[in-house]
mmCIF file of C-alpha atoms in Angstrom:
data_model
loop_
_atom_site.group_PDB
_atom_site.id
_atom_site.type_symbol
_atom_site.label_atom_id
_atom_site.label_comp_id
_atom_site.label_asym_id
_atom_site.label_seq_id
_atom_site.Cartn_x
_atom_site.Cartn_y
_atom_site.Cartn_z
ATOM 1 C CA MET P 247 -0.015 -0.006 0.033
ATOM 2 C CA ALA P 248 1.304 3.491 -0.949
ATOM 3 C CA ASP P 249 2.074 5.875 1.848
ATOM 4 C CA VAL P 250 -0.781 8.265 2.587
ATOM 5 C CA LEU P 251 1.623 11.165 3.130
ATOM 6 C CA THR P 252 5.070 11.624 1.656
ATOM 7 C CA PHE P 253 7.871 13.994 2.642
ATOM 8 C CA THR P 254 9.073 16.380 -0.073
ATOM 9 C CA ASP P 255 11.342 19.353 -0.303
ATOM 10 C CA SER P 256 8.266 21.570 -0.189
ATOM 11 C CA GLY P 257 6.501 19.929 2.747
ATOM 12 C CA ILE P 258 4.386 16.968 3.752
ATOM 13 C CA TYR P 259 2.431 15.902 0.718
ATOM 14 C CA CYS P 260 -0.687 13.838 0.072
ATOM 15 C CA PRO P 261 -0.663 12.365 -3.417
ATOM 16 C CA ALA P 262 -4.223 11.195 -3.305
ATOM 17 C CA GLY P 263 -5.593 14.651 -2.407
ATOM 18 C CA ASP P 264 -2.817 16.760 -4.149
ATOM 19 C CA PHE P 265 -2.333 18.965 -1.080
ATOM 20 C CA TYR P 266 0.476 19.796 1.328
ATOM 21 C CA ILE P 267 0.374 20.154 5.118
ATOM 22 C CA ASP P 268 2.314 23.077 6.528
ATOM 23 C CA PRO P 269 4.426 23.531 3.444
ATOM 24 C CA TRP P 270 7.529 25.701 3.579
ATOM 25 C CA ARG P 271 7.568 26.530 -0.096
ATOM 26 C CA PRO P 272 4.760 27.945 -2.196
ATOM 27 C CA VAL P 273 2.273 25.357 -3.322
ATOM 28 C CA ASP P 274 -1.274 25.362 -4.767
ATOM 29 C CA ARG P 275 -3.027 23.992 -1.798
ATOM 30 C CA ALA P 276 -1.890 24.041 1.817
ATOM 31 C CA LEU P 277 -3.582 22.608 4.894
ATOM 32 C CA ILE P 278 -2.342 24.411 7.937
ATOM 33 C CA THR P 279 -2.103 23.131 11.523
ATOM 34 C CA HIS P 280 -1.691 26.591 13.229
ATOM 35 C CA GLY P 281 -0.684 30.160 12.809
ATOM 36 C CA HIS P 282 2.973 30.166 13.875
ATOM 37 C CA ALA P 283 5.365 31.368 11.201
ATOM 38 C CA ASP P 284 7.220 28.058 10.703
ATOM 39 C CA HIS P 285 3.976 26.219 9.959
ATOM 40 C CA SER P 286 1.941 28.932 8.259
ATOM 41 C CA ARG P 287 3.899 30.697 5.513
ATOM 42 C CA TRP P 288 2.994 33.260 2.964
ATOM 43 C CA GLY P 289 2.887 32.413 -0.805
ATOM 44 C CA MET P 290 0.309 29.533 -1.000
ATOM 45 C CA LYS P 291 -2.421 29.733 -3.588
ATOM 46 C CA SER P 292 -5.036 28.554 -1.138
ATOM 47 C CA TYR P 293 -5.134 27.741 2.581
ATOM 48 C CA LEU P 294 -7.361 25.472 4.715
ATOM 49 C CA ALA P 295 -7.283 25.906 8.525
ATOM 50 C CA THR P 296 -9.573 25.816 11.494
ATOM 51 C CA GLN P 297 -12.043 28.601 12.088
ATOM 52 C CA ALA P 298 -10.076 29.686 15.120
ATOM 53 C CA ALA P 299 -6.616 29.641 13.439
ATOM 54 C CA ALA P 300 -7.744 31.704 10.400
ATOM 55 C CA PRO P 301 -7.964 35.211 12.047
ATOM 56 C CA VAL P 302 -4.338 35.064 13.286
ATOM 57 C CA MET P 303 -3.198 33.778 9.892
ATOM 58 C CA ARG P 304 -4.908 36.710 8.174
ATOM 59 C CA HIS P 305 -3.369 39.087 10.643
ATOM 60 C CA ARG P 306 0.105 37.713 9.942
ATOM 61 C CA LEU P 307 -0.157 36.864 6.222
ATOM 62 C CA GLY P 308 -2.397 39.645 4.925
ATOM 63 C CA ASP P 309 -5.015 39.257 2.163
ATOM 64 C CA VAL P 310 -4.680 35.564 1.422
ATOM 65 C CA SER P 311 -7.252 33.003 0.418
ATOM 66 C CA ILE P 312 -8.226 30.938 3.556
ATOM 67 C CA ASP P 313 -11.008 28.374 3.670
ATOM 68 C CA THR P 314 -12.052 27.261 7.122
ATOM 69 C CA ILE P 315 -13.108 23.955 8.654
ATOM 70 C CA ARG P 316 -14.626 23.040 12.029
ATOM 71 C CA TYR P 317 -12.938 20.530 14.360
ATOM 72 C CA SER P 318 -13.919 17.007 13.501
ATOM 73 C CA GLU P 319 -15.649 18.071 10.248
ATOM 74 C CA THR P 320 -14.791 15.674 7.406
ATOM 75 C CA ARG P 321 -13.940 17.000 3.979
ATOM 76 C CA GLN P 322 -13.206 14.965 0.796
ATOM 77 C CA ILE P 323 -10.208 16.376 -1.119
ATOM 78 C CA GLY P 324 -9.617 14.257 -4.193
ATOM 79 C CA GLY P 325 -9.061 10.681 -2.963
ATOM 80 C CA ALA P 326 -8.370 11.692 0.661
ATOM 81 C CA ARG P 327 -10.791 12.174 3.555
ATOM 82 C CA VAL P 328 -9.504 15.006 5.765
ATOM 83 C CA SER P 329 -10.483 16.225 9.281
ATOM 84 C CA PHE P 330 -8.875 18.607 11.816
ATOM 85 C CA HIS P 331 -8.681 17.785 15.601
ATOM 86 C CA PRO P 332 -7.502 19.848 18.532
ATOM 87 C CA ALA P 333 -3.732 19.934 19.141
ATOM 88 C CA GLY P 334 -3.681 21.961 22.439
ATOM 89 C CA HIS P 335 -0.756 24.027 21.257
ATOM 90 C CA VAL P 336 -2.266 27.527 20.646
ATOM 91 C CA PRO P 337 -5.761 28.629 19.992
ATOM 92 C CA GLY P 338 -7.082 27.055 16.764
ATOM 93 C CA SER P 339 -4.128 24.611 16.509
ATOM 94 C CA ALA P 340 -4.995 21.273 14.955
ATOM 95 C CA GLN P 341 -3.757 17.794 14.129
ATOM 96 C CA ILE P 342 -4.758 16.853 10.575
ATOM 97 C CA ARG P 343 -6.137 13.341 9.957
ATOM 98 C CA VAL P 344 -5.842 12.035 6.475
ATOM 99 C CA GLU P 345 -7.532 8.774 5.371
ATOM 100 C CA VAL P 346 -6.964 7.076 2.028
ATOM 101 C CA ALA P 347 -8.458 3.725 1.234
ATOM 102 C CA GLY P 348 -8.820 2.908 4.944
ATOM 103 C CA GLU P 349 -5.315 3.882 5.874
ATOM 104 C CA VAL P 350 -5.137 6.704 8.392
ATOM 105 C CA TRP P 351 -2.227 9.058 9.038
ATOM 106 C CA VAL P 352 -2.088 12.019 11.341
ATOM 107 C CA ALA P 353 0.205 15.037 10.993
ATOM 108 C CA SER P 354 0.196 16.655 14.453
ATOM 109 C CA GLY P 355 1.931 19.955 13.792
ATOM 110 C CA ASP P 356 2.968 21.134 17.240
ATOM 111 C CA TYR P 357 0.917 19.949 20.215
ATOM 112 C CA LYS P 358 0.564 19.939 23.988
ATOM 113 C CA THR P 359 -1.378 17.240 25.798
ATOM 114 C CA VAL P 360 -2.059 19.099 29.059
ATOM 115 C CA ALA P 361 -4.943 21.599 29.018
ATOM 116 C CA ASP P 362 -3.870 25.159 29.667
ATOM 117 C CA GLY P 363 -7.231 27.023 29.942
ATOM 118 C CA LEU P 364 -6.515 28.829 26.608
ATOM 119 C CA SER P 365 -6.173 26.397 23.735
ATOM 120 C CA GLU P 366 -8.747 23.775 22.727
ATOM 121 C CA PRO P 367 -7.577 20.677 24.679
ATOM 122 C CA PHE P 368 -5.602 18.029 22.810
ATOM 123 C CA GLU P 369 -7.599 15.052 21.571
ATOM 124 C CA PRO P 370 -5.818 11.752 20.661
ATOM 125 C CA VAL P 371 -6.662 10.587 17.114
ATOM 126 C CA GLN P 372 -6.537 6.863 16.251
ATOM 127 C CA CYS P 373 -4.337 6.194 13.263
ATOM 128 C CA HIS P 374 -1.789 3.858 11.587
ATOM 129 C CA ALA P 375 0.995 6.410 11.216
ATOM 130 C CA PHE P 376 1.688 9.450 13.347
ATOM 131 C CA ILE P 377 3.878 12.423 12.432
ATOM 132 C CA THR P 378 5.096 13.927 15.712
ATOM 133 C CA GLU P 379 7.288 16.853 16.779
ATOM 134 C CA CYS P 380 9.828 16.087 19.486
ATOM 135 C CA THR P 381 10.992 19.649 20.444
ATOM 136 C CA PHE P 382 11.345 18.434 23.991
ATOM 137 C CA GLY P 383 11.975 14.759 23.307
ATOM 138 C CA LEU P 384 14.286 14.044 26.156
ATOM 139 C CA PRO P 385 13.379 12.730 29.704
ATOM 140 C CA ILE P 386 14.808 15.842 31.362
ATOM 141 C CA PHE P 387 11.826 17.834 30.016
ATOM 142 C CA ARG P 388 8.946 17.409 32.361
ATOM 143 C CA TRP P 389 6.518 20.337 32.982
ATOM 144 C CA LEU P 390 5.213 21.558 36.271
ATOM 145 C CA GLU P 391 1.561 21.383 37.227
ATOM 146 C CA GLU P 392 -0.311 24.433 35.958
ATOM 147 C CA ALA P 393 -1.226 25.584 39.443
ATOM 148 C CA THR P 394 2.347 25.396 40.643
ATOM 149 C CA LEU P 395 3.639 27.380 37.644
ATOM 150 C CA THR P 396 0.917 30.012 38.179
ATOM 151 C CA ALA P 397 1.787 30.360 41.863
ATOM 152 C CA GLN P 398 5.487 30.890 40.951
ATOM 153 C CA ILE P 399 4.858 33.565 38.432
ATOM 154 C CA ASN P 400 2.398 35.444 40.608
ATOM 155 C CA ALA P 401 4.751 35.291 43.639
ATOM 156 C CA TRP P 402 7.569 36.683 41.539
ATOM 157 C CA TRP P 403 5.436 39.594 40.277
ATOM 158 C CA ALA P 404 4.001 40.362 43.782
ATOM 159 C CA ALA P 405 7.409 40.401 45.346
ATOM 160 C CA ASN P 406 8.775 42.715 42.678
ATOM 161 C CA ALA P 407 5.761 45.021 43.000
ATOM 162 C CA ALA P 408 6.252 45.261 46.768
ATOM 163 C CA GLU P 409 9.826 46.304 46.267
ATOM 164 C CA GLY P 410 9.069 48.932 43.615
ATOM 165 C CA ARG P 411 10.278 47.013 40.612
ATOM 166 C CA THR P 412 8.544 46.425 37.280
ATOM 167 C CA SER P 413 8.208 42.761 36.286
ATOM 168 C CA ILE P 414 9.114 42.071 32.626
ATOM 169 C CA ILE P 415 8.629 38.698 31.178
ATOM 170 C CA GLY P 416 9.531 37.478 27.621
ATOM 171 C CA ALA P 417 6.982 35.296 25.860
ATOM 172 C CA TYR P 418 6.033 34.678 22.197
ATOM 173 C CA ALA P 419 3.265 36.936 20.904
ATOM 174 C CA LEU P 420 0.980 34.080 19.885
ATOM 175 C CA GLY P 421 0.146 31.455 22.426
ATOM 176 C CA LYS P 422 2.654 31.873 25.243
ATOM 177 C CA ALA P 423 1.796 35.506 25.921
ATOM 178 C CA GLN P 424 -1.915 34.825 26.158
ATOM 179 C CA ARG P 425 -1.366 31.728 28.293
ATOM 180 C CA LEU P 426 0.468 33.888 30.738
ATOM 181 C CA LEU P 427 -2.396 36.380 30.670
ATOM 182 C CA THR P 428 -4.849 33.664 31.648
ATOM 183 C CA CYS P 429 -2.879 32.527 34.664
ATOM 184 C CA VAL P 430 -1.619 35.768 36.243
ATOM 185 C CA ASP P 431 -3.552 37.606 38.963
ATOM 186 C CA PRO P 432 -4.598 41.109 37.674
ATOM 187 C CA ALA P 433 -5.224 42.174 41.372
ATOM 188 C CA ILE P 434 -1.392 42.397 41.868
ATOM 189 C CA GLY P 435 -1.101 45.390 39.461
ATOM 190 C CA PRO P 436 -1.575 46.578 35.895
ATOM 191 C CA ILE P 437 -0.593 44.448 32.906
ATOM 192 C CA LEU P 438 1.312 46.061 30.060
ATOM 193 C CA THR P 439 2.009 44.389 26.667
ATOM 194 C CA HIS P 440 4.459 44.889 23.813
ATOM 195 C CA GLY P 441 2.679 46.034 20.544
ATOM 196 C CA ALA P 442 3.179 42.668 18.923
ATOM 197 C CA VAL P 443 1.500 40.910 21.854
ATOM 198 C CA GLU P 444 -1.302 43.460 22.013
ATOM 199 C CA ASN P 445 -1.996 43.130 18.319
ATOM 200 C CA THR P 446 -2.376 39.323 18.695
ATOM 201 C CA ASN P 447 -4.533 39.923 21.820
ATOM 202 C CA ALA P 448 -6.815 42.057 19.712
ATOM 203 C CA VAL P 449 -7.282 39.293 17.042
ATOM 204 C CA LEU P 450 -8.043 36.710 19.708
ATOM 205 C CA ARG P 451 -10.366 38.900 21.681
ATOM 206 C CA ALA P 452 -12.361 39.606 18.502
ATOM 207 C CA GLN P 453 -12.983 35.876 18.133
ATOM 208 C CA GLY P 454 -14.178 35.505 21.750
ATOM 209 C CA VAL P 455 -10.995 34.512 23.666
ATOM 210 C CA LYS P 456 -11.314 35.964 27.117
ATOM 211 C CA LEU P 457 -8.170 37.799 28.379
ATOM 212 C CA PRO P 458 -7.715 40.239 31.272
ATOM 213 C CA ASP P 459 -7.444 43.888 30.503
ATOM 214 C CA THR P 460 -4.061 44.994 29.208
ATOM 215 C CA ILE P 461 -2.313 48.324 28.377
ATOM 216 C CA ARG P 462 -0.366 48.681 25.165
ATOM 217 C CA VAL P 463 3.218 49.965 25.595
ATOM 218 C CA THR P 464 3.807 53.033 23.437
ATOM 219 C CA PRO P 465 6.898 55.121 22.907
ATOM 220 C CA GLU P 466 5.525 57.525 25.528
ATOM 221 C CA THR P 467 5.163 54.800 28.179
ATOM 222 C CA LYS P 468 7.479 55.200 31.201
ATOM 223 C CA GLY P 469 8.033 53.003 34.199
ATOM 224 C CA ASN P 470 6.553 55.358 36.810
ATOM 225 C CA ASP P 471 3.413 55.605 34.890
ATOM 226 C CA HIS P 472 2.365 52.144 36.035
ATOM 227 C CA PRO P 473 3.954 51.147 39.383
ATOM 228 C CA GLY P 474 4.017 47.516 40.164
ATOM 229 C CA ALA P 475 3.200 46.513 36.600
ATOM 230 C CA LEU P 476 3.743 43.208 34.848
ATOM 231 C CA VAL P 477 5.012 43.738 31.353
ATOM 232 C CA ILE P 478 4.602 40.909 28.767
ATOM 233 C CA ALA P 479 7.246 41.459 26.065
ATOM 234 C CA THR P 480 8.451 39.657 22.985
ATOM 235 C CA PRO P 481 11.677 37.722 23.573
ATOM 236 C CA SER P 482 13.633 40.080 21.376
ATOM 237 C CA ALA P 483 12.705 43.109 23.432
ATOM 238 C CA LEU P 484 14.391 41.831 26.625
ATOM 239 C CA GLY P 485 17.682 43.536 27.365
ATOM 240 C CA THR P 486 17.093 46.410 24.915
ATOM 241 C CA SER P 487 16.218 50.111 25.266
ATOM 242 C CA TRP P 488 12.521 49.071 24.975
ATOM 243 C CA GLY P 489 12.735 47.358 28.363
ATOM 244 C CA ARG P 490 14.975 49.955 29.973
ATOM 245 C CA ARG P 491 12.209 52.552 29.830
ATOM 246 C CA PHE P 492 10.525 50.957 32.864
ATOM 247 C CA GLY P 493 13.373 51.828 35.288
ATOM 248 C CA PRO P 494 14.069 49.356 38.229
ATOM 249 C CA SER P 495 12.880 46.033 36.984
ATOM 250 C CA SER P 496 13.213 42.262 37.225
ATOM 251 C CA THR P 497 13.252 40.271 34.052
ATOM 252 C CA ALA P 498 12.121 36.753 33.314
ATOM 253 C CA PHE P 499 11.877 34.406 30.380
ATOM 254 C CA ALA P 500 9.028 31.923 29.777
ATOM 255 C CA SER P 501 10.143 28.800 27.826
ATOM 256 C CA GLY P 502 10.448 25.040 28.117
ATOM 257 C CA TRP P 503 14.141 25.643 27.502
ATOM 258 C CA MET P 504 14.280 27.142 31.069
ATOM 259 C CA ALA P 505 14.555 23.548 32.260
ATOM 260 C CA LEU P 506 18.171 23.648 31.189
ATOM 261 C CA ARG P 507 20.456 25.613 33.455
ATOM 262 C CA GLY P 508 22.900 26.637 30.719
ATOM 263 C CA VAL P 509 20.071 28.221 28.663
ATOM 264 C CA ARG P 510 18.819 30.151 31.685
ATOM 265 C CA ARG P 511 22.346 31.619 32.182
ATOM 266 C CA ARG P 512 22.624 32.575 28.450
ATOM 267 C CA ARG P 513 19.389 34.506 28.505
ATOM 268 C CA ALA P 514 20.739 36.727 31.369
ATOM 269 C CA ALA P 515 17.335 37.093 32.875
ATOM 270 C CA ASP P 516 16.709 37.097 36.642
ATOM 271 C CA ARG P 517 14.158 34.263 36.492
ATOM 272 C CA GLY P 518 13.382 31.469 34.138
ATOM 273 C CA PHE P 519 9.898 29.988 34.129
ATOM 274 C CA VAL P 520 9.490 26.552 32.632
ATOM 275 C CA VAL P 521 6.499 27.290 30.358
ATOM 276 C CA SER P 522 5.914 25.586 27.001
ATOM 277 C CA ASP P 523 3.154 25.231 24.469
ATOM 278 C CA HIS P 524 4.781 21.917 23.319
ATOM 279 C CA ALA P 525 4.436 18.504 24.849
ATOM 280 C CA ASP P 526 7.071 17.392 27.385
ATOM 281 C CA TRP P 527 8.651 13.958 27.448
ATOM 282 C CA ASP P 528 5.691 12.324 29.171
ATOM 283 C CA GLY P 529 3.169 14.144 26.915
ATOM 284 C CA LEU P 530 4.918 12.985 23.666
ATOM 285 C CA ASN P 531 4.875 9.398 24.782
ATOM 286 C CA THR P 532 1.301 9.474 25.983
ATOM 287 C CA ALA P 533 0.100 11.049 22.787
ATOM 288 C CA ILE P 534 1.900 8.444 20.668
ATOM 289 C CA ARG P 535 0.550 5.560 22.778
ATOM 290 C CA GLU P 536 -3.009 6.857 22.525
ATOM 291 C CA THR P 537 -2.925 7.097 18.750
ATOM 292 C CA GLY P 538 -2.474 3.329 18.546
ATOM 293 C CA ALA P 539 -0.064 3.961 15.626
ATOM 294 C CA THR P 540 2.763 1.609 14.861
ATOM 295 C CA ARG P 541 4.629 3.829 12.483
ATOM 296 C CA ILE P 542 5.997 7.046 13.938
ATOM 297 C CA PHE P 543 7.753 9.908 12.024
ATOM 298 C CA ALA P 544 9.735 12.278 14.287
ATOM 299 C CA THR P 545 10.225 15.806 12.938
ATOM 300 C CA HIS P 546 11.694 18.894 14.586
ATOM 301 C CA GLY P 547 13.460 18.497 17.948
ATOM 302 C CA TYR P 548 15.687 15.778 19.469
ATOM 303 C CA THR P 549 14.843 13.558 16.444
ATOM 304 C CA ALA P 550 17.761 11.070 16.709
ATOM 305 C CA ALA P 551 17.398 10.445 20.452
ATOM 306 C CA PHE P 552 13.637 10.237 20.214
ATOM 307 C CA GLN P 553 13.686 7.888 17.193
ATOM 308 C CA ARG P 554 16.087 5.516 19.002
ATOM 309 C CA TRP P 555 13.789 5.556 22.080
ATOM 310 C CA LEU P 556 10.747 4.745 19.956
ATOM 311 C CA ALA P 557 12.517 1.976 18.196
ATOM 312 C CA GLU P 558 13.558 0.413 21.523
ATOM 313 C CA GLU P 559 9.854 0.598 22.565
ATOM 314 C CA GLY P 560 8.942 -1.432 19.444
ATOM 315 C CA TYR P 561 7.667 1.267 17.057
ATOM 316 C CA ASP P 562 8.596 1.420 13.387
ATOM 317 C CA ALA P 563 10.191 4.834 13.956
ATOM 318 C CA HIS P 564 11.704 7.183 11.424
ATOM 319 C CA ILE P 565 13.298 10.629 11.293
ATOM 320 C CA VAL P 566 11.929 13.233 8.870
ATOM 321 C CA SER P 567 13.757 16.424 7.916
ATOM 322 C CA THR P 568 11.494 19.550 7.825
ATOM 323 C CA GLU P 569 11.933 23.292 8.160
ATOM 324 C CA TYR P 570 9.816 23.574 11.326
ATOM 325 C CA SER P 571 11.591 25.199 14.146
ATOM 326 C CA GLY P 572 9.686 24.382 17.218
ATOM 327 C CA GLU P 573 10.343 26.564 20.258
ATOM 328 C CA GLN P 574 13.451 28.559 19.663
ATOM 329 C CA VAL P 575 14.841 30.346 22.769
ATOM 330 C CA ASP P 576 17.632 32.326 21.146
ATOM 331 C CA GLU P 577 15.717 33.745 18.163
ATOM 332 C CA ALA P 578 13.297 36.684 17.859
ATOM 333 C CA ASP P 579 9.742 35.544 17.608
ATOM 334 C CA ASP P 580 8.008 35.925 14.249
ATOM 335 C CA THR P 581 6.039 39.034 15.207
ATOM 336 C CA ALA P 582 8.665 40.949 17.091
ATOM 337 C CA ALA P 583 9.054 43.500 14.272
ATOM 338 C CA GLU P 584 5.521 44.796 14.804
ATOM 339 C CA PRO P 585 5.144 48.207 16.352
ATOM 340 C CA SER P 586 5.951 48.493 20.087
#
């Protein structure tokens, strides 16, 4: 039996449906798992994405042709039956199920198996073959309980506010920033946001995502305007003149990479909070088990180590080269160039 999905130099391709999933080069028909820049790129003739992912894609990509689909809705595309299922990564993110002649493959994009109160919770999808990320595919990566993480962030903010310092935390403009907003306590003080974060907030609020009140940082904003504030910035803004306007401050970075001591030191922030919108080691293994798949294709992340682990566990495991970047701690996020 021919493979349902193949791996090409343009992206993940379905011959039976003549479409690509998250292609990185321009193609005629692209099915998109979510709105992050490494999975949703400009230049496709047409796009298909979930109803919740489309507004952010339009915000980022401009006037492009996007058709939308509801979660679990089935659509026939050529010889393939396609449906989208929640991935738990960011609002609107999806795993894409493709069935051809009774053979089912799932391309997961990026995913997180633990509900965060923001994204549609991950749903395992039964399949024969599963394409998985493994950004954090080592046993060292195990995330804290959400309540513990929330308590840590709020305690840090409250202590800074009591001592007259602004709290500045770096987080990606889509997903991570809004997740922080849903867990912090607005009673501690005002919440300020970088322009790129606030632009994304506006898109998500317009589609019904509930977020606390925030104040956009403008060139006129000064630290003493908002004593005791929490500032949610893009990663690229930390340690720059943008952040220095707030006067005495404490800086933090929110990323799964904060689990590694060396990365925390390299970021030169006062605190590192282990927050990720990707599955940790246990989440990856749980997701794979629950699919019932026997063939696993590992894409971006610790692919070699994770493939070896899966093979030892009895899977028919393979490594696939893609242009997805996962969670990059040392690079500017894809919207950092927007107005501040």
